[in-house]
JSON list of C-alpha atoms in Angstrom, two decimals:
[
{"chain": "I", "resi": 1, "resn": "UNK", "atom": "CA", "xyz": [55.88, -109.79, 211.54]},
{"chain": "I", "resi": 2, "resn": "UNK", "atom": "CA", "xyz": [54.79, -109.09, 207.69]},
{"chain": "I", "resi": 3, "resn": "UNK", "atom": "CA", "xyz": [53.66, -105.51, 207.12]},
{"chain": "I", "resi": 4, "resn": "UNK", "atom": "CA", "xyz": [52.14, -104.97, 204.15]},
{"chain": "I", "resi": 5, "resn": "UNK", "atom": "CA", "xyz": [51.61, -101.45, 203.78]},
{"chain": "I", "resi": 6, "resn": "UNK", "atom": "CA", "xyz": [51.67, -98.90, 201.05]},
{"chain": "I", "resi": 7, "resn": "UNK", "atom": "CA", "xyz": [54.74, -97.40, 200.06]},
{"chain": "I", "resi": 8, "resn": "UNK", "atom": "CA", "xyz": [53.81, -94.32, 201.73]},
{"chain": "I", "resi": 9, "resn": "UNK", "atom": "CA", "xyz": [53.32, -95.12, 205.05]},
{"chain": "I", "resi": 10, "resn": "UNK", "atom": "CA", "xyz": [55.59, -98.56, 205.05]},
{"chain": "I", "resi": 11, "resn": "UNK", "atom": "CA", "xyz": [58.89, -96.86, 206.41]},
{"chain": "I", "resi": 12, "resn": "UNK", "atom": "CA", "xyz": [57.43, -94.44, 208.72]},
{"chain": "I", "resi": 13, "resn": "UNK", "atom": "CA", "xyz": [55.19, -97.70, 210.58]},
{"chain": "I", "resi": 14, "resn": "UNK", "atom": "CA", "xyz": [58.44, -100.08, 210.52]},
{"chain": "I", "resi": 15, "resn": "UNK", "atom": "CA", "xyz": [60.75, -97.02, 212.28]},
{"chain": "I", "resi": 16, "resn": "UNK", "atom": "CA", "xyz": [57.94, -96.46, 214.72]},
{"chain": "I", "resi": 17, "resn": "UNK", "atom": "CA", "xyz": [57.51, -100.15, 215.68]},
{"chain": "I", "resi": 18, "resn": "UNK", "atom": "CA", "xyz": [60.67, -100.81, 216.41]},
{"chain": "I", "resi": 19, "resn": "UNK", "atom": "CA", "xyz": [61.00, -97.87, 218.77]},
{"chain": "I", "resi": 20, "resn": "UNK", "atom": "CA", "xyz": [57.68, -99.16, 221.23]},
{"chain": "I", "resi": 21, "resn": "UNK", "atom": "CA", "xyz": [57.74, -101.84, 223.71]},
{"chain": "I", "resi": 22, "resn": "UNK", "atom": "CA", "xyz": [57.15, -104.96, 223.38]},
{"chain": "I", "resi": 23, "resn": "UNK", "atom": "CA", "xyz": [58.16, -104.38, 220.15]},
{"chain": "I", "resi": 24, "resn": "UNK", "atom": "CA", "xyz": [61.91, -103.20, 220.35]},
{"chain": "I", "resi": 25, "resn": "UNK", "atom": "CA", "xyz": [63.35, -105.90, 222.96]},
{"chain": "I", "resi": 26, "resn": "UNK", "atom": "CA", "xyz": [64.54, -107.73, 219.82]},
{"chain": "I", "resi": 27, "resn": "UNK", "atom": "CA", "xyz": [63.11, -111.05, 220.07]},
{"chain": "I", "resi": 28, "resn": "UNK", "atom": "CA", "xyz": [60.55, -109.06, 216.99]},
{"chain": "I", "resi": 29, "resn": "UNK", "atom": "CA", "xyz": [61.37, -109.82, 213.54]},
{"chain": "I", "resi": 30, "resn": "UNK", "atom": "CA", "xyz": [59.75, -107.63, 210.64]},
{"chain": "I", "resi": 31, "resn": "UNK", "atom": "CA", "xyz": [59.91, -107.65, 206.72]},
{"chain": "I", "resi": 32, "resn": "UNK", "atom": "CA", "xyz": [58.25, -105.01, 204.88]},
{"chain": "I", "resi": 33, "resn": "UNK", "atom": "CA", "xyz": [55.97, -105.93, 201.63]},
{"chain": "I", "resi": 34, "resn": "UNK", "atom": "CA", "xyz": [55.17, -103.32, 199.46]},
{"chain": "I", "resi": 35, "resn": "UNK", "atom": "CA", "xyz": [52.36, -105.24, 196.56]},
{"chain": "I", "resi": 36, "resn": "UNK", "atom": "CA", "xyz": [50.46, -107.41, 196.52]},
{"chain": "I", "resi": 37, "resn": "UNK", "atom": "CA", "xyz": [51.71, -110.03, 194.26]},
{"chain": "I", "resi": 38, "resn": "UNK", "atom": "CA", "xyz": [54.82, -109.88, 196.45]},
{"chain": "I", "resi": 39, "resn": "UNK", "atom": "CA", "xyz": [52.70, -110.67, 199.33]},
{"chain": "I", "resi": 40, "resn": "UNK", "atom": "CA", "xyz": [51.74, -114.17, 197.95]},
{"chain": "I", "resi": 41, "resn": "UNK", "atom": "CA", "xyz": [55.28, -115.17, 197.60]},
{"chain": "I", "resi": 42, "resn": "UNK", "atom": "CA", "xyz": [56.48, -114.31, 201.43]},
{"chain": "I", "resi": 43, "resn": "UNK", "atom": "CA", "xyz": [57.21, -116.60, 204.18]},
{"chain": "I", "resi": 44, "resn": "UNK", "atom": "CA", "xyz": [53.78, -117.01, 206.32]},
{"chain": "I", "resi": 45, "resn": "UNK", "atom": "CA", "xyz": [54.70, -114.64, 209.48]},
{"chain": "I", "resi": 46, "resn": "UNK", "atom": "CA", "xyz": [52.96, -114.81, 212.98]},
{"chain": "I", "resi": 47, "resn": "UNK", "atom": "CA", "xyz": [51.25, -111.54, 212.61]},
{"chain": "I", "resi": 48, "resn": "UNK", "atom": "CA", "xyz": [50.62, -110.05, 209.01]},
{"chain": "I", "resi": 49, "resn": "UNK", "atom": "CA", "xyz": [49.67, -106.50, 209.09]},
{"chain": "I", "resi": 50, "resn": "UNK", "atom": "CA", "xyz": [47.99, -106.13, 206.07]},
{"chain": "I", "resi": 51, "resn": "UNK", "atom": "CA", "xyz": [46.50, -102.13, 204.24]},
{"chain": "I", "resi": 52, "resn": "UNK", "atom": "CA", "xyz": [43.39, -102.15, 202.37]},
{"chain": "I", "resi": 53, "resn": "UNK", "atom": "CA", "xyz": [45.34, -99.45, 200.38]},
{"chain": "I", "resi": 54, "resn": "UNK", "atom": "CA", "xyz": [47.69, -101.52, 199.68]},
{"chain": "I", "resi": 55, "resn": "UNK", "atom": "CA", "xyz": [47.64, -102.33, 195.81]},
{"chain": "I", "resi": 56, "resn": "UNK", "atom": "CA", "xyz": [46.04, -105.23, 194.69]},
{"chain": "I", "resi": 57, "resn": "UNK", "atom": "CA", "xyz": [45.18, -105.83, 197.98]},
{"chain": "I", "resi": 58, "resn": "UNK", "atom": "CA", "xyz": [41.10, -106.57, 197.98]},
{"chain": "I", "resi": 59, "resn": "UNK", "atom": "CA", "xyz": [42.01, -109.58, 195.05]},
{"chain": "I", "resi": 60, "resn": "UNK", "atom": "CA", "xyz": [44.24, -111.24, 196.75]},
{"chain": "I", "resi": 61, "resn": "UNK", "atom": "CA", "xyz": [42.28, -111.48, 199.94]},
{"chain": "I", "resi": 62, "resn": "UNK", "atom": "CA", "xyz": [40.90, -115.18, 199.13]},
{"chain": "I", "resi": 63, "resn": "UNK", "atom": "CA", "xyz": [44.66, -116.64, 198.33]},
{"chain": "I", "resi": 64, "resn": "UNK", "atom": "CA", "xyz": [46.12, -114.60, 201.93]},
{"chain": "I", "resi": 65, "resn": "UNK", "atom": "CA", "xyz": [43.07, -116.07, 203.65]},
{"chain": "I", "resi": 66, "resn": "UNK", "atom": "CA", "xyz": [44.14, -119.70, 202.58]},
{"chain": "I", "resi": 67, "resn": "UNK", "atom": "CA", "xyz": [47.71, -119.35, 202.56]},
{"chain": "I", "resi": 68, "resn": "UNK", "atom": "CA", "xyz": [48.29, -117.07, 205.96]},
{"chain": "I", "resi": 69, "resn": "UNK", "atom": "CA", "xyz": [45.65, -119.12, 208.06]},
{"chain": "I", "resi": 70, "resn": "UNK", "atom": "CA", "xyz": [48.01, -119.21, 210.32]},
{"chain": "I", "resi": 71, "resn": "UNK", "atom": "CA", "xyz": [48.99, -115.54, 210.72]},
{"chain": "I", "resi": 72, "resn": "UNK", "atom": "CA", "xyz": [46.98, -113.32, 212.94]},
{"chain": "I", "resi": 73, "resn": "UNK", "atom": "CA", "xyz": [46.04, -110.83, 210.35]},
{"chain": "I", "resi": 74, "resn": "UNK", "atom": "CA", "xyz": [45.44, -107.46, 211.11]},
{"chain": "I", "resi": 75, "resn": "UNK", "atom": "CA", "xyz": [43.60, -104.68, 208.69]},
{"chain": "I", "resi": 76, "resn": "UNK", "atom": "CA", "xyz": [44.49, -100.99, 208.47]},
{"chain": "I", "resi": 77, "resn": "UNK", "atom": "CA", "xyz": [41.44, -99.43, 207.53]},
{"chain": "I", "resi": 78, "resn": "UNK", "atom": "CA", "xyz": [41.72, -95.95, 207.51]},
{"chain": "I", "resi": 79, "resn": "UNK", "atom": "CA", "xyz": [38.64, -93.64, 207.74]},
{"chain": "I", "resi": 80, "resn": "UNK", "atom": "CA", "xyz": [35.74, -95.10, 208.06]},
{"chain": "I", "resi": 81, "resn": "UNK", "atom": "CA", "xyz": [33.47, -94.69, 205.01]},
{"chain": "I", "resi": 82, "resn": "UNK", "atom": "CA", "xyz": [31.27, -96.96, 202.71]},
{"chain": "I", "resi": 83, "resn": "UNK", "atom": "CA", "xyz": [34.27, -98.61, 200.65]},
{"chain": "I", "resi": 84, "resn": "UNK", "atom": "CA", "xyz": [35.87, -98.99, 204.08]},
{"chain": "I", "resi": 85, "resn": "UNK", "atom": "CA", "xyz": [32.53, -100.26, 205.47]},
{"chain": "I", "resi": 86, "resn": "UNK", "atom": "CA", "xyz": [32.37, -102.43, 202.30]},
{"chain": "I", "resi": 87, "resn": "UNK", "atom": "CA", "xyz": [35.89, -104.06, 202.68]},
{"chain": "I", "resi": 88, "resn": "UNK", "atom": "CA", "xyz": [35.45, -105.49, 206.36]},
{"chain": "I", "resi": 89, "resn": "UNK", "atom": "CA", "xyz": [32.29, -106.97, 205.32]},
{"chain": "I", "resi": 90, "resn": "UNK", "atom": "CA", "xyz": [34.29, -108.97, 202.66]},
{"chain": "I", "resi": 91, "resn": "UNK", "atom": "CA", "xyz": [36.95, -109.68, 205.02]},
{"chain": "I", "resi": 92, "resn": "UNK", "atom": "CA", "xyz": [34.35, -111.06, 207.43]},
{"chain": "I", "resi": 93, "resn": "UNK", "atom": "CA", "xyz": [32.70, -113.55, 204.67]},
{"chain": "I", "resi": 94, "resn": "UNK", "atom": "CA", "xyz": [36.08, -114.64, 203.75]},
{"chain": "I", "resi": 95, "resn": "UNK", "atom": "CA", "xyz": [36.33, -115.74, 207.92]},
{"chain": "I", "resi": 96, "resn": "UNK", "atom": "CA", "xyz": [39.19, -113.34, 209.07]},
{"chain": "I", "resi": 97, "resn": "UNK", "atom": "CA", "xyz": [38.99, -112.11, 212.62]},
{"chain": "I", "resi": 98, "resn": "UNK", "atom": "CA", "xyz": [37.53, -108.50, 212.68]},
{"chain": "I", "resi": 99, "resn": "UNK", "atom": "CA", "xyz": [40.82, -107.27, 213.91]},
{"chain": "I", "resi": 100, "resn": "UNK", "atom": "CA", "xyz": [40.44, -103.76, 212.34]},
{"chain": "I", "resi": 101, "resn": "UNK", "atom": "CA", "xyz": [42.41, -100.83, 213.19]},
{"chain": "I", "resi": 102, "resn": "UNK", "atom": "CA", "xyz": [40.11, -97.68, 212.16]},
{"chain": "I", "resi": 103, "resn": "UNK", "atom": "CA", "xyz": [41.43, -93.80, 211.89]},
{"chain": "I", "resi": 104, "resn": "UNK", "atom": "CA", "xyz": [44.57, -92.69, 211.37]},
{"chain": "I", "resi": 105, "resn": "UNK", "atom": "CA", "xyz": [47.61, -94.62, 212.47]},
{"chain": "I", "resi": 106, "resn": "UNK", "atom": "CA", "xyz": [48.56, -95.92, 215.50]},
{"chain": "I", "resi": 107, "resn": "UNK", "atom": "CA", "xyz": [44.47, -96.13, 215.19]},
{"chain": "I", "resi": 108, "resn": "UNK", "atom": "CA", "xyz": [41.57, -95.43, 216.91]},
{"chain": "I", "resi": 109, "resn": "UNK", "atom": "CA", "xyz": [40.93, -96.37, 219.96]},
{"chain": "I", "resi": 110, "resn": "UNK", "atom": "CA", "xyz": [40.15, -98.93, 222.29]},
{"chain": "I", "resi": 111, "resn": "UNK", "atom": "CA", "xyz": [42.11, -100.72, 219.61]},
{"chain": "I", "resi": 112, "resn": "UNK", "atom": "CA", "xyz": [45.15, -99.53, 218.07]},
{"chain": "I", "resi": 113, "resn": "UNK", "atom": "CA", "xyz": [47.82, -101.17, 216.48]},
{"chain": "I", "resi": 114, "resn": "UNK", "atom": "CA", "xyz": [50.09, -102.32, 219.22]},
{"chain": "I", "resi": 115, "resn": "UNK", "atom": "CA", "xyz": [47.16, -103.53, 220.67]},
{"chain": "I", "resi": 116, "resn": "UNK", "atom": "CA", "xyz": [46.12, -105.33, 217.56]},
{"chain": "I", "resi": 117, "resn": "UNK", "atom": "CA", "xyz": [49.19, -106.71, 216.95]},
{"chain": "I", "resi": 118, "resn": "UNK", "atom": "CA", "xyz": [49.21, -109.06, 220.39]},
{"chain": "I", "resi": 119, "resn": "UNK", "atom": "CA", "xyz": [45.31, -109.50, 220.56]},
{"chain": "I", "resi": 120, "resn": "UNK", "atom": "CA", "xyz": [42.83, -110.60, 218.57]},
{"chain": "I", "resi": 121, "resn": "UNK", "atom": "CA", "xyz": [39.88, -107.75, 218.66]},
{"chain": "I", "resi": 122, "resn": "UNK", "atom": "CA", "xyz": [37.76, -110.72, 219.83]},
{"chain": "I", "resi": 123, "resn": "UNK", "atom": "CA", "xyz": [39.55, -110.80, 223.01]},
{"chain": "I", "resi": 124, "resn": "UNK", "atom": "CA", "xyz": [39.39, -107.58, 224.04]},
{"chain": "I", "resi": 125, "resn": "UNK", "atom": "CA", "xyz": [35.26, -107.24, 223.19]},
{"chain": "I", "resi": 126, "resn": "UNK", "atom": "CA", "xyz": [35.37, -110.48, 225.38]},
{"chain": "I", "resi": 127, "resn": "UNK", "atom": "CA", "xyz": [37.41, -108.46, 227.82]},
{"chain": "I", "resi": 128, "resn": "UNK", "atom": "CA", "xyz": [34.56, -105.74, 228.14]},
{"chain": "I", "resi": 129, "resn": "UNK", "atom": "CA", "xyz": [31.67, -108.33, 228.59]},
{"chain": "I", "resi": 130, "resn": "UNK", "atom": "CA", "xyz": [33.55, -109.86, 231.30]},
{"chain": "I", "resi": 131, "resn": "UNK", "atom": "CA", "xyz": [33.92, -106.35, 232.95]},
{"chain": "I", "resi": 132, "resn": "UNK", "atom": "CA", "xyz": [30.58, -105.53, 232.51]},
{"chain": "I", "resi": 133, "resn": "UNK", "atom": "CA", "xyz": [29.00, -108.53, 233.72]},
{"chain": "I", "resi": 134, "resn": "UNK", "atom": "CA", "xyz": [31.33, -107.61, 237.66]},
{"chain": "I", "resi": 135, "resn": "UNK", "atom": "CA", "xyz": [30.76, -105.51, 239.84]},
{"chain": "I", "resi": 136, "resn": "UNK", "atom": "CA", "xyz": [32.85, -102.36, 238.95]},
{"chain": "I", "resi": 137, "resn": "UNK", "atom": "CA", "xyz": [34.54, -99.62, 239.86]},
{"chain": "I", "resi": 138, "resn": "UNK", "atom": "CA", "xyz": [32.09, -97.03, 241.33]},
{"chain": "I", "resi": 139, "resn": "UNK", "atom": "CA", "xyz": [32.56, -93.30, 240.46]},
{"chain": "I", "resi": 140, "resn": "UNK", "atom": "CA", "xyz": [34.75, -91.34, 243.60]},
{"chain": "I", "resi": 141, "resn": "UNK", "atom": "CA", "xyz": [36.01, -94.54, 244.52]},
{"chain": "I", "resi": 142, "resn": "UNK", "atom": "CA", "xyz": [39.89, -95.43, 245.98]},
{"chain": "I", "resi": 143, "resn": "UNK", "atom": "CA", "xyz": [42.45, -94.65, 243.82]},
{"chain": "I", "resi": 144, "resn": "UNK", "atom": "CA", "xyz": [45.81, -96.05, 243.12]},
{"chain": "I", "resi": 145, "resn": "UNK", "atom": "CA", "xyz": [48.54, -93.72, 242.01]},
{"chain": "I", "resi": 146, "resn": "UNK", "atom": "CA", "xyz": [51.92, -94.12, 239.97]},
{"chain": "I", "resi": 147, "resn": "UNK", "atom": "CA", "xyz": [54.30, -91.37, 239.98]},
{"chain": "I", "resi": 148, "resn": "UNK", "atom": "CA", "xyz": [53.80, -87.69, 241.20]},
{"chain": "I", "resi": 149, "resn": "UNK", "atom": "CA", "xyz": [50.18, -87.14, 240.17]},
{"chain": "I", "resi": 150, "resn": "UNK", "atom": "CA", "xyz": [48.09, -84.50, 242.66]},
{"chain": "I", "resi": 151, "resn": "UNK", "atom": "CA", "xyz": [44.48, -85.66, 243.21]},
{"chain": "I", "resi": 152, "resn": "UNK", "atom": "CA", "xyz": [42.14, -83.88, 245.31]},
{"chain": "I", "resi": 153, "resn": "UNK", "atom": "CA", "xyz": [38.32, -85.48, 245.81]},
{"chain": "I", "resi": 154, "resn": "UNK", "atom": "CA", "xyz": [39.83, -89.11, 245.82]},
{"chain": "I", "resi": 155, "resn": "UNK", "atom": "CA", "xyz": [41.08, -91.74, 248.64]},
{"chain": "I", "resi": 156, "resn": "UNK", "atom": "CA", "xyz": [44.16, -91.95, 246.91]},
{"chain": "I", "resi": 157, "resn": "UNK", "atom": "CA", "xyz": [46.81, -94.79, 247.50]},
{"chain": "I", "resi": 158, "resn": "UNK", "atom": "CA", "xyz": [50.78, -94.15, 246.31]},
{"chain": "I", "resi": 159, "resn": "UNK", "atom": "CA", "xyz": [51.39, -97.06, 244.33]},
{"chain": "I", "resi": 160, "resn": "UNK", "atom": "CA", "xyz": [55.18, -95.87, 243.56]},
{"chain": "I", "resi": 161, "resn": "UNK", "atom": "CA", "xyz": [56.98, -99.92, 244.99]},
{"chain": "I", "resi": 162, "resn": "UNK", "atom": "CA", "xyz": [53.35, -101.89, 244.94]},
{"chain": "I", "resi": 163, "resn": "UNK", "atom": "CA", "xyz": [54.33, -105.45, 243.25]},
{"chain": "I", "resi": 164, "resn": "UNK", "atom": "CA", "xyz": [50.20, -105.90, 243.75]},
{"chain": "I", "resi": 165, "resn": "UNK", "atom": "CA", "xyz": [47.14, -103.98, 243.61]},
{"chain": "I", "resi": 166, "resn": "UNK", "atom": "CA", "xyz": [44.81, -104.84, 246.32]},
{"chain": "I", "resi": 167, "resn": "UNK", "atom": "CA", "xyz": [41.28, -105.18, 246.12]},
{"chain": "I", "resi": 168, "resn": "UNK", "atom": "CA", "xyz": [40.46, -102.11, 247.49]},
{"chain": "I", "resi": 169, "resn": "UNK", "atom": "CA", "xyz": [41.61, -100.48, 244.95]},
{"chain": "I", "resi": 170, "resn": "UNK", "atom": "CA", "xyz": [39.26, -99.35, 241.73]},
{"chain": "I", "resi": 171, "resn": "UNK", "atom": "CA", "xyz": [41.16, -97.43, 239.29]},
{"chain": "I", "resi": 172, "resn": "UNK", "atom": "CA", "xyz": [45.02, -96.69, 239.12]},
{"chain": "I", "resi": 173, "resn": "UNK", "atom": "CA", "xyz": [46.40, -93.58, 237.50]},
{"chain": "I", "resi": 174, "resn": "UNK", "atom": "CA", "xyz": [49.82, -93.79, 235.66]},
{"chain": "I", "resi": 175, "resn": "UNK", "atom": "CA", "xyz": [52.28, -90.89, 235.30]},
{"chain": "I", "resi": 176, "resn": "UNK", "atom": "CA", "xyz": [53.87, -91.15, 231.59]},
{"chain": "I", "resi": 177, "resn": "UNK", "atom": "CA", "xyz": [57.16, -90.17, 232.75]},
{"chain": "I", "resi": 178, "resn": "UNK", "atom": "CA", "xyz": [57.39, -92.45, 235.88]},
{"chain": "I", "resi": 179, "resn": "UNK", "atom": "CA", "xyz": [60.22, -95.16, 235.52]},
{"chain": "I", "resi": 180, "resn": "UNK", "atom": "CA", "xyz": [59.65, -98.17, 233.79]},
{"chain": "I", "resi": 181, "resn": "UNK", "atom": "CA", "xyz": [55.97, -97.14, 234.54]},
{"chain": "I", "resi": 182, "resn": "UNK", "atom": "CA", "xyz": [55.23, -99.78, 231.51]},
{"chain": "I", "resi": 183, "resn": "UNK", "atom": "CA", "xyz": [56.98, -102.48, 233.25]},
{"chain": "I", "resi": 184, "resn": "UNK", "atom": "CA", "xyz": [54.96, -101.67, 236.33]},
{"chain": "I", "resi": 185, "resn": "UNK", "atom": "CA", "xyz": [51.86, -101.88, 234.41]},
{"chain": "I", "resi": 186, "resn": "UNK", "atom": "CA", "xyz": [52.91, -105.34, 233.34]},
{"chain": "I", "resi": 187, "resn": "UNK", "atom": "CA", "xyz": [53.48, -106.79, 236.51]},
{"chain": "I", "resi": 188, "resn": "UNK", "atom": "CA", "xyz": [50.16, -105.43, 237.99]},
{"chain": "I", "resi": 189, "resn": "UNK", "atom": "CA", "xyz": [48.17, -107.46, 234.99]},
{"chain": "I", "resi": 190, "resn": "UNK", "atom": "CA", "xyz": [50.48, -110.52, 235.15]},
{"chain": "I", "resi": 191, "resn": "UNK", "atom": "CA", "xyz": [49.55, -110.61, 239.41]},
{"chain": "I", "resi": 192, "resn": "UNK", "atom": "CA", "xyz": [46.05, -110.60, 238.32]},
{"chain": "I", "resi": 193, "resn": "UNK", "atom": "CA", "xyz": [44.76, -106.83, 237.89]},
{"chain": "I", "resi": 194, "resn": "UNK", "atom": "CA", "xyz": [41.92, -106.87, 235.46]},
{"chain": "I", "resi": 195, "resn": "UNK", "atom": "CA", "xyz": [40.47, -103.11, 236.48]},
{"chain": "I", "resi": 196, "resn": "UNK", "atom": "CA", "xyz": [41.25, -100.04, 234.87]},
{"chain": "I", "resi": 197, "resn": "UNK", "atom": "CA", "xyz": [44.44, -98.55, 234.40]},
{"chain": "I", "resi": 198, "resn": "UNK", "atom": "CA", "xyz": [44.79, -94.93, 233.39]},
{"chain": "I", "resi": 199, "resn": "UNK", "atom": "CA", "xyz": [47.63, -92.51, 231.59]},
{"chain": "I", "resi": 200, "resn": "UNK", "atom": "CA", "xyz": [47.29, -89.58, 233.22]},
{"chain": "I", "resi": 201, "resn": "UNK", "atom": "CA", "xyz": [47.88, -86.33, 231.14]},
{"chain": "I", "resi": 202, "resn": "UNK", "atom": "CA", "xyz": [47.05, -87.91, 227.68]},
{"chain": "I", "resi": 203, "resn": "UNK", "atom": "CA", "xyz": [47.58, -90.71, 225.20]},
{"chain": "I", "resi": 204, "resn": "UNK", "atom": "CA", "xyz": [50.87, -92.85, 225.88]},
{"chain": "I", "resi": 205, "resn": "UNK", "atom": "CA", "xyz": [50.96, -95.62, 223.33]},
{"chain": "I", "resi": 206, "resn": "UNK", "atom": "CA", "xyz": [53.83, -97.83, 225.54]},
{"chain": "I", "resi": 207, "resn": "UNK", "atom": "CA", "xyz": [51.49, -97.24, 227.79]},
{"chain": "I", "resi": 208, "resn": "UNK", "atom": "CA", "xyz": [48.44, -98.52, 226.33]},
{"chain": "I", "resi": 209, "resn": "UNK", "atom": "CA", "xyz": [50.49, -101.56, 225.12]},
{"chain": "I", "resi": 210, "resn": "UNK", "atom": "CA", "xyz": [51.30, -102.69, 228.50]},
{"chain": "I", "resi": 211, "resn": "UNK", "atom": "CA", "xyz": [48.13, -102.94, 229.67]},
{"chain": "I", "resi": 212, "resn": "UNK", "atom": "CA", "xyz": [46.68, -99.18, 230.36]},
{"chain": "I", "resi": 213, "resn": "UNK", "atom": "CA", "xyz": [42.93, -99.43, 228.94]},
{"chain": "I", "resi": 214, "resn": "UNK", "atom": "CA", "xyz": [42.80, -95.87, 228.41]},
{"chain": "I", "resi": 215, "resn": "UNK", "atom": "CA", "xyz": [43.70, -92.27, 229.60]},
{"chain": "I", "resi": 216, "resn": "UNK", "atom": "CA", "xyz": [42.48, -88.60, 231.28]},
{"chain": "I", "resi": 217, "resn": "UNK", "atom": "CA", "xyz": [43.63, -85.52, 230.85]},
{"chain": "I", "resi": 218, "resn": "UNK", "atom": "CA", "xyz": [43.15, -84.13, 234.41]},
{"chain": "I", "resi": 219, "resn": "UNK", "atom": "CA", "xyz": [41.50, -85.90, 237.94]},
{"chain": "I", "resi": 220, "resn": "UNK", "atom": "CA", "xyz": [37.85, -84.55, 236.63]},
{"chain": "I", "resi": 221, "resn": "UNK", "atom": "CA", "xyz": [37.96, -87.15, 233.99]},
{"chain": "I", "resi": 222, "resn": "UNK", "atom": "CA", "xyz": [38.60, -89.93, 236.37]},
{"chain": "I", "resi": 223, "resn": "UNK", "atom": "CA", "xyz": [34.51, -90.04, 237.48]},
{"chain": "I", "resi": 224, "resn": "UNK", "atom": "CA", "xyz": [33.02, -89.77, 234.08]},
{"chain": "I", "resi": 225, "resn": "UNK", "atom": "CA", "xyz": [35.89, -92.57, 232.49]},
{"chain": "I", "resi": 226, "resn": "UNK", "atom": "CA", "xyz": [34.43, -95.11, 235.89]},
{"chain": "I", "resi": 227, "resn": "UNK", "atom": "CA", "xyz": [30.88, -94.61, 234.76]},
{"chain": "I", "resi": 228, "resn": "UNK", "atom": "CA", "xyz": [31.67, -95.15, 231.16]},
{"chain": "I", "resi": 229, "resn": "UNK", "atom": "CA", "xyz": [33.49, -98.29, 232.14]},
{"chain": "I", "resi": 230, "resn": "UNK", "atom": "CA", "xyz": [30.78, -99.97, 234.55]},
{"chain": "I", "resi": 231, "resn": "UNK", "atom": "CA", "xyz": [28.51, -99.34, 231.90]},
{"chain": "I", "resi": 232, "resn": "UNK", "atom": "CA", "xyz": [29.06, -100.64, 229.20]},
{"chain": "I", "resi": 233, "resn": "UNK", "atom": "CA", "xyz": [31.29, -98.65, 227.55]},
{"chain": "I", "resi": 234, "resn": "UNK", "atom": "CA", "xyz": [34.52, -100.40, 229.04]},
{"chain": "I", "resi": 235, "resn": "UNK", "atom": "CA", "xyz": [37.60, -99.74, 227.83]},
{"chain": "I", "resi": 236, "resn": "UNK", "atom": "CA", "xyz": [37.50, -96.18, 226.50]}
]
């Protein structure tokens, strides 16, 4: 992996990498670039990770689009404004995947930069259609639970040694803390899983890069985050 970041934030995004499954199980190789000139002279990576603050960065973007083809290439954009707006539609007419990480690092989400790292933004906007166009997850519905988490108002199912989710099941809640709860997550979407999986208590990046497609604070948010999924605003 290539990062090509500003000097700033270069060190900071390598250290943090490195720490976050998949990312630290040392089959990951990454070289930090901090110019763009530089850039043009590195070996072609599998994923380039590539700032729009980066110096030098928006004239170069015709030579890395030819000479990276390869790469997945993913954009740190940063706050969304008009010169933000204005650099993705360049990056779109030069034929780069959208794969834009918005907001402040890791990113905003439903896509993040763990996330963008391993998929292609395409895929997971493909993801949603698909989920939209099933029949969902209904609000109330039967719960599956990871860890120690109290729910009251919900047919909930301890999923603490399930190597499968069965059907019956609409949503499953995640405690952050829970053993290898990543590697759980995992194994759920390798058997086939394609519903909702939840952090409970907050944000867990790990988390989200295993497979969770979001998170709630406390069992009221469960409802509202079903609704938002079945209708169209999927992974949230």
């Amino acid at each position: 992996m290539l990062l090509a970041l500003e000097e700033k934030i270069a060190g900071a995004v390598f250290v943090k990498l490195q720490e976050i499954s998949p990312f630290n199980d040392g089959s990951w190789n990454f070289r930090v670039c901090g110019g763009a000139k530089k850039l043009l002279t590195e070996p072609v990576p599998e994923v380039l990770v590539l700032s729009r603050f980066l110096s030098g960065s928006e004239g170069v973007l015709v030579i890395v689009r030819r000479r990276f083809a390869a790469a997945r290439t993913v954009f740190l954009i940063g706050k969304v404004n008009e010169r933000a707006r204005a650099f993705m539609h360049r990056v779109r007419s030069l034929g780069f995947e959208p794969n834009f990480v918005t907001g402040d690092l890791p990113g905003d989400r439903p896509y993040p930069l763990q996330l963008a790292i391993l998929h292609d933004y395409r895929e997971i906007a493909g993801l949603k259609e698909e989920l939209r166009a099933q029949e969902g997850p209904v609000p109330g519905g039967r719960v599956g639970v990871l860890g120690g988490i109290p729910l009251d108002g919900f047919a909930a199912v301890r999923m603490d040694k399930a190597r499968r989710i069965g059907r019956d099941i609409d949503v499953v809640l995640v405690e952050p803390g829970y053993t290898d709860a990543a590697g759980r997550i995992r194994l759920w979407r390798r058997s086939g899983f394609s519903g909702p999986i939840l952090v409970y208590g907050g944000y867990d990046l790990d988390l989200i890069a295993a497979g969770a497609t979001g998170s709630v604070r406390d069992a009221s948010g469960v409802a509202d985050y079903l609704r938002v999924y079945r209708k169209g605003g999927g992974v949230s």
